[in-house]
Each structure stands twice: as C-alpha cells, then as structure tokens.
mmCIF file of C-alpha atoms in Angstrom:
data_model
loop_
_atom_site.group_PDB
_atom_site.id
_atom_site.type_symbol
_atom_site.label_atom_id
_atom_site.label_comp_id
_atom_site.label_asym_id
_atom_site.label_seq_id
_atom_site.Cartn_x
_atom_site.Cartn_y
_atom_site.Cartn_z
ATOM 1 C CA UNK S 1 34.766 -35.066 11.034
ATOM 2 C CA UNK S 2 32.456 -36.001 8.121
ATOM 3 C CA UNK S 3 33.627 -37.333 4.777
ATOM 4 C CA UNK S 4 32.984 -34.016 2.964
ATOM 5 C CA UNK S 5 34.928 -32.152 5.621
ATOM 6 C CA UNK S 6 37.855 -34.552 5.284
ATOM 7 C CA UNK S 7 37.852 -34.235 1.507
ATOM 8 C CA UNK S 8 37.465 -30.468 1.295
ATOM 9 C CA UNK S 9 38.929 -29.421 4.631
ATOM 10 C CA UNK S 10 35.728 -27.646 5.685
ATOM 11 C CA UNK S 11 34.321 -27.910 9.116
ATOM 12 C CA UNK S 12 30.939 -26.826 10.304
ATOM 13 C CA UNK S 13 29.717 -26.355 13.789
ATOM 14 C CA UNK S 14 26.247 -26.020 15.200
ATOM 15 C CA UNK S 15 27.110 -22.488 16.329
ATOM 16 C CA UNK S 16 27.886 -21.270 12.794
ATOM 17 C CA UNK S 17 25.313 -18.554 12.087
ATOM 18 C CA UNK S 18 22.829 -19.251 9.318
ATOM 19 C CA UNK S 19 23.028 -16.974 6.286
ATOM 20 C CA UNK S 20 20.826 -13.887 6.421
ATOM 21 C CA UNK S 21 17.228 -14.422 5.430
ATOM 22 C CA UNK S 22 16.841 -12.703 2.042
ATOM 23 C CA UNK S 23 13.105 -12.294 2.672
ATOM 24 C CA UNK S 24 13.970 -9.769 5.375
ATOM 25 C CA UNK S 25 16.384 -7.754 3.247
ATOM 26 C CA UNK S 26 14.633 -4.498 2.258
ATOM 27 C CA UNK S 27 16.797 -4.227 -0.874
ATOM 28 C CA UNK S 28 15.599 -7.541 -2.282
ATOM 29 C CA UNK S 29 12.302 -8.448 -3.907
ATOM 30 C CA UNK S 30 10.840 -11.940 -3.780
ATOM 31 C CA UNK S 31 9.870 -13.357 -7.152
ATOM 32 C CA UNK S 32 8.862 -16.778 -8.402
ATOM 33 C CA UNK S 33 10.015 -18.445 -11.578
ATOM 34 C CA UNK S 34 7.655 -20.275 -13.929
ATOM 35 C CA UNK S 35 8.021 -23.426 -11.817
ATOM 36 C CA UNK S 36 7.046 -21.639 -8.605
ATOM 37 C CA UNK S 37 10.579 -21.564 -7.217
ATOM 38 C CA UNK S 38 11.233 -18.604 -4.925
ATOM 39 C CA UNK S 39 14.023 -16.263 -6.006
ATOM 40 C CA UNK S 40 15.253 -12.866 -4.851
ATOM 41 C CA UNK S 41 16.467 -10.001 -7.000
ATOM 42 C CA UNK S 42 17.576 -6.505 -6.087
ATOM 43 C CA UNK S 43 15.062 -3.664 -6.185
ATOM 44 C CA UNK S 44 17.199 -1.907 -8.751
ATOM 45 C CA UNK S 45 17.190 -4.955 -11.038
ATOM 46 C CA UNK S 46 13.417 -5.296 -10.565
ATOM 47 C CA UNK S 47 12.910 -1.593 -11.285
ATOM 48 C CA UNK S 48 15.037 -1.659 -14.465
ATOM 49 C CA UNK S 49 14.360 -5.105 -15.930
ATOM 50 C CA UNK S 50 11.032 -6.442 -14.689
ATOM 51 C CA UNK S 51 8.623 -3.713 -13.601
ATOM 52 C CA UNK S 52 8.495 -1.798 -16.930
ATOM 53 C CA UNK S 53 7.618 -4.993 -18.800
ATOM 54 C CA UNK S 54 4.965 -5.936 -16.251
ATOM 55 C CA UNK S 55 3.377 -2.507 -16.561
ATOM 56 C CA UNK S 56 3.479 -2.555 -20.352
ATOM 57 C CA UNK S 57 2.072 -6.074 -20.676
ATOM 58 C CA UNK S 58 -0.922 -5.146 -18.472
ATOM 59 C CA UNK S 59 -1.357 -1.541 -19.669
ATOM 60 C CA UNK S 60 -4.956 -2.096 -20.805
ATOM 61 C CA UNK S 61 -5.944 -4.725 -18.227
ATOM 62 C CA UNK S 62 -7.242 -2.934 -15.114
ATOM 63 C CA UNK S 63 -7.195 -5.866 -12.677
ATOM 64 C CA UNK S 64 -3.689 -6.946 -13.605
ATOM 65 C CA UNK S 65 -2.368 -3.382 -13.793
ATOM 66 C CA UNK S 66 -3.767 -2.686 -10.333
ATOM 67 C CA UNK S 67 -1.934 -5.774 -9.035
ATOM 68 C CA UNK S 68 1.350 -4.537 -10.502
ATOM 69 C CA UNK S 69 0.798 -1.101 -8.933
ATOM 70 C CA UNK S 70 -0.005 -2.496 -5.480
ATOM 71 C CA UNK S 71 3.009 -4.805 -5.528
ATOM 72 C CA UNK S 72 5.267 -1.917 -6.529
ATOM 73 C CA UNK S 73 3.888 0.232 -3.701
ATOM 74 C CA UNK S 74 4.521 -2.590 -1.226
ATOM 75 C CA UNK S 75 8.070 -2.872 -2.567
ATOM 76 C CA UNK S 76 8.648 0.854 -2.019
ATOM 77 C CA UNK S 77 8.639 1.705 -5.724
ATOM 78 C CA UNK S 78 5.699 4.122 -5.749
ATOM 79 C CA UNK S 79 7.380 6.662 -8.055
ATOM 80 C CA UNK S 80 7.857 3.962 -10.666
ATOM 81 C CA UNK S 81 4.120 3.327 -11.020
ATOM 82 C CA UNK S 82 2.665 6.842 -11.011
ATOM 83 C CA UNK S 83 2.073 6.777 -14.784
ATOM 84 C CA UNK S 84 0.580 3.303 -14.494
ATOM 85 C CA UNK S 85 -1.821 4.628 -11.842
ATOM 86 C CA UNK S 86 -2.781 7.481 -14.178
ATOM 87 C CA UNK S 87 -3.528 4.879 -16.855
ATOM 88 C CA UNK S 88 -5.513 2.789 -14.365
ATOM 89 C CA UNK S 89 -7.510 5.890 -13.470
ATOM 90 C CA UNK S 90 -8.401 6.393 -17.130
ATOM 91 C CA UNK S 91 -9.412 2.767 -17.917
ATOM 92 C CA UNK S 92 -10.626 1.114 -14.723
ATOM 93 C CA UNK S 93 -14.392 0.637 -14.379
ATOM 94 C CA UNK S 94 -13.805 0.175 -10.631
ATOM 95 C CA UNK S 95 -13.774 3.890 -9.863
ATOM 96 C CA UNK S 96 -13.074 3.521 -6.132
ATOM 97 C CA UNK S 97 -9.987 1.423 -6.785
ATOM 98 C CA UNK S 98 -8.688 3.623 -9.584
ATOM 99 C CA UNK S 99 -9.329 6.871 -7.721
ATOM 100 C CA UNK S 100 -7.781 5.613 -4.498
ATOM 101 C CA UNK S 101 -4.666 4.175 -6.115
ATOM 102 C CA UNK S 102 -4.003 7.247 -8.240
ATOM 103 C CA UNK S 103 -4.703 9.723 -5.432
ATOM 104 C CA UNK S 104 -2.527 7.751 -3.005
ATOM 105 C CA UNK S 105 0.414 7.893 -5.406
ATOM 106 C CA UNK S 106 -0.132 11.576 -6.117
ATOM 107 C CA UNK S 107 -0.062 12.235 -2.369
ATOM 108 C CA UNK S 108 3.139 10.195 -2.005
ATOM 109 C CA UNK S 109 4.618 12.239 -4.862
ATOM 110 C CA UNK S 110 3.674 15.526 -3.207
ATOM 111 C CA UNK S 111 1.078 16.439 -5.836
ATOM 112 C CA UNK S 112 -1.500 17.308 -3.205
ATOM 113 C CA UNK S 113 -3.664 19.640 -5.280
ATOM 114 C CA UNK S 114 -4.026 17.058 -8.050
ATOM 115 C CA UNK S 115 -4.845 14.345 -5.513
ATOM 116 C CA UNK S 116 -7.449 16.611 -3.929
ATOM 117 C CA UNK S 117 -9.118 17.264 -7.284
ATOM 118 C CA UNK S 118 -9.256 13.552 -8.095
ATOM 119 C CA UNK S 119 -10.725 12.631 -4.714
ATOM 120 C CA UNK S 120 -13.237 15.471 -4.665
ATOM 121 C CA UNK S 121 -14.312 14.658 -8.211
ATOM 122 C CA UNK S 122 -15.098 11.097 -7.160
ATOM 123 C CA UNK S 123 -17.072 12.274 -4.116
ATOM 124 C CA UNK S 124 -19.017 14.837 -6.163
ATOM 125 C CA UNK S 125 -19.987 12.271 -8.794
ATOM 126 C CA UNK S 126 -20.522 9.178 -6.651
ATOM 127 C CA UNK S 127 -21.070 10.157 -3.035
ATOM 128 C CA UNK S 128 -19.097 9.053 -0.020
ATOM 129 C CA UNK S 129 -16.903 5.960 -0.010
ATOM 130 C CA UNK S 130 -14.750 4.863 2.935
ATOM 131 C CA UNK S 131 -11.572 4.241 0.948
ATOM 132 C CA UNK S 132 -11.806 7.511 -0.953
ATOM 133 C CA UNK S 133 -12.435 9.364 2.316
ATOM 134 C CA UNK S 134 -9.421 7.670 3.942
ATOM 135 C CA UNK S 135 -7.240 8.952 1.136
ATOM 136 C CA UNK S 136 -8.770 12.399 1.548
ATOM 137 C CA UNK S 137 -7.944 12.193 5.277
ATOM 138 C CA UNK S 138 -4.371 11.268 4.313
ATOM 139 C CA UNK S 139 -4.274 14.319 2.052
ATOM 140 C CA UNK S 140 -5.421 16.587 4.878
ATOM 141 C CA UNK S 141 -2.820 15.023 7.154
ATOM 142 C CA UNK S 142 -0.103 15.849 4.606
ATOM 143 C CA UNK S 143 -1.376 19.417 4.563
ATOM 144 C CA UNK S 144 -1.139 19.500 8.389
ATOM 145 C CA UNK S 145 -4.908 19.978 8.640
ATOM 146 C CA UNK S 146 -5.156 17.644 11.616
ATOM 147 C CA UNK S 147 -8.733 18.300 12.670
ATOM 148 C CA UNK S 148 -10.063 18.032 9.126
ATOM 149 C CA UNK S 149 -8.056 14.834 8.638
ATOM 150 C CA UNK S 150 -9.476 13.225 11.761
ATOM 151 C CA UNK S 151 -13.040 14.275 10.976
ATOM 152 C CA UNK S 152 -12.727 12.821 7.489
ATOM 153 C CA UNK S 153 -11.151 9.639 8.822
ATOM 154 C CA UNK S 154 -13.954 9.239 11.352
ATOM 155 C CA UNK S 155 -16.524 9.657 8.565
ATOM 156 C CA UNK S 156 -14.749 6.896 6.613
ATOM 157 C CA UNK S 157 -14.873 4.655 9.694
ATOM 158 C CA UNK S 158 -18.588 5.389 10.122
ATOM 159 C CA UNK S 159 -19.201 4.329 6.522
ATOM 160 C CA UNK S 160 -17.124 1.142 6.843
ATOM 161 C CA UNK S 161 -16.253 0.298 10.461
ATOM 162 C CA UNK S 162 -14.683 -2.980 9.327
ATOM 163 C CA UNK S 163 -12.045 -1.510 7.017
ATOM 164 C CA UNK S 164 -8.758 -2.420 8.702
ATOM 165 C CA UNK S 165 -6.780 0.610 7.558
ATOM 166 C CA UNK S 166 -9.304 3.156 8.765
ATOM 167 C CA UNK S 167 -10.079 1.351 11.985
ATOM 168 C CA UNK S 168 -6.429 0.872 12.944
ATOM 169 C CA UNK S 169 -5.439 4.386 11.904
ATOM 170 C CA UNK S 170 -8.214 5.923 14.001
ATOM 171 C CA UNK S 171 -7.353 3.735 17.010
ATOM 172 C CA UNK S 172 -3.646 4.619 16.678
ATOM 173 C CA UNK S 173 -4.390 8.344 16.702
ATOM 174 C CA UNK S 174 -6.383 7.930 19.892
ATOM 175 C CA UNK S 175 -3.631 5.840 21.481
ATOM 176 C CA UNK S 176 -1.014 8.486 20.679
ATOM 177 C CA UNK S 177 -3.118 11.009 22.548
ATOM 178 C CA UNK S 178 -4.363 9.002 25.495
ATOM 179 C CA UNK S 179 -2.516 5.705 25.720
ATOM 180 C CA UNK S 180 -3.904 2.187 25.585
ATOM 181 C CA UNK S 181 -7.119 3.117 27.392
ATOM 182 C CA UNK S 182 -7.923 5.638 24.664
ATOM 183 C CA UNK S 183 -7.227 3.003 21.998
ATOM 184 C CA UNK S 184 -9.583 0.564 23.683
ATOM 185 C CA UNK S 185 -12.271 3.257 23.940
ATOM 186 C CA UNK S 186 -11.812 4.070 20.249
ATOM 187 C CA UNK S 187 -12.239 0.417 19.324
ATOM 188 C CA UNK S 188 -15.366 0.213 21.497
ATOM 189 C CA UNK S 189 -16.733 3.310 19.779
ATOM 190 C CA UNK S 190 -16.116 1.714 16.389
ATOM 191 C CA UNK S 191 -17.617 -1.599 17.520
ATOM 192 C CA UNK S 192 -20.838 0.246 18.420
ATOM 193 C CA UNK S 193 -21.292 1.536 14.868
ATOM 194 C CA UNK S 194 -24.007 -0.050 12.711
ATOM 195 C CA UNK S 195 -22.604 -2.859 10.610
ATOM 196 C CA UNK S 196 -19.481 -3.280 12.722
ATOM 197 C CA UNK S 197 -18.402 -6.864 13.190
#
C-alpha cells in the first residue's frame, strides 16, 4: 500500500476502470483556453454562453463567421447558426462557400423551397460547381426525388472527382444497391474521370 493510500485510506488497483473519455461524450464540446489547455463544456453551456458571442464578434468577417458556422454544424448545433449563415450569404465574396453553407442549413431546417432557390440562383448566375450541385442533390434526396438526386450527384462528381463528400456518397449509394463489388466499380468509374487523382 502506497503512502497516499495509507494516509487517505484509498486503494487503487490496475483493474479500476479509467474515467470516461470526455472527447467521446456527444453532450460535451472540446474547447481550448487562452493557454491552449483542452477543456470540455456541455453543449447547452456552449449554446447559451459561447456561441452567440462568437457569432456576434465575427458577424462581418466572412472567413471567421464561416468557421464558427462549420464548428457549430459539427457540434450538432445547426439551428443555432441559421441566421449566421444568412448573414454569411449576404457578405461573403466566396459565393460557393456562402451558398453551400446557407443552403445546407436551410435543408437541415426543412426549408427546402428556400434552399432550392438559393442553389438555383447560384447555378443560373455562375454555372455548375461541384459543392453547390452536391447540396442540390441533397435537396432532391430530401424531396424523395431519388433519380434526380443521383443524377445531380453524379454531375457533381464529374465536375470534381476528387471531392471526398461526393465521391464517398456516390460510392455508398452503389454499395447499398450492389454490395462491395458495386462500390469498387463506382470508385473505378470515378477514377477514370478526367482530373481524378
């Protein structure tokens, strides 16, 4: 028995389970203090006390605002950044990024008609873009327009065969239908596209 155990009457054994890893708790968000020390706070605390200030402090800074929006989406707080995405859409010179972020959040919020207008407006003004088309495919999927969704997704993959989201989504659809062989064939089809790595 160690000195600390003798003094405080505590014993430890190698079979004592380690405390849960907070990084794996879906109700906690990882943050870093000004010294770079990792901390965890609850999503509710983040939502109430941190996120509004982060949005407000970057309201007119497109790059930083986009970062706040993406982090919130990854933390499962998409409803909390819908207004921020609307603001990003109105100020961001990077039209692909702004359109995609705003449309994605509108889709998540069930505002499919508004998302469709935003996406179509981009395409009408700027031509095809893989990320915008992937969001349009997601919109069609939400509307249960499976064939239209897949055709649009394939067009996005043709435009950018190296975009992970589109490539993996397309391959997953094929695997669901035809198993691993179909996934491999889908990846081969994508690899044959011009510009594919």
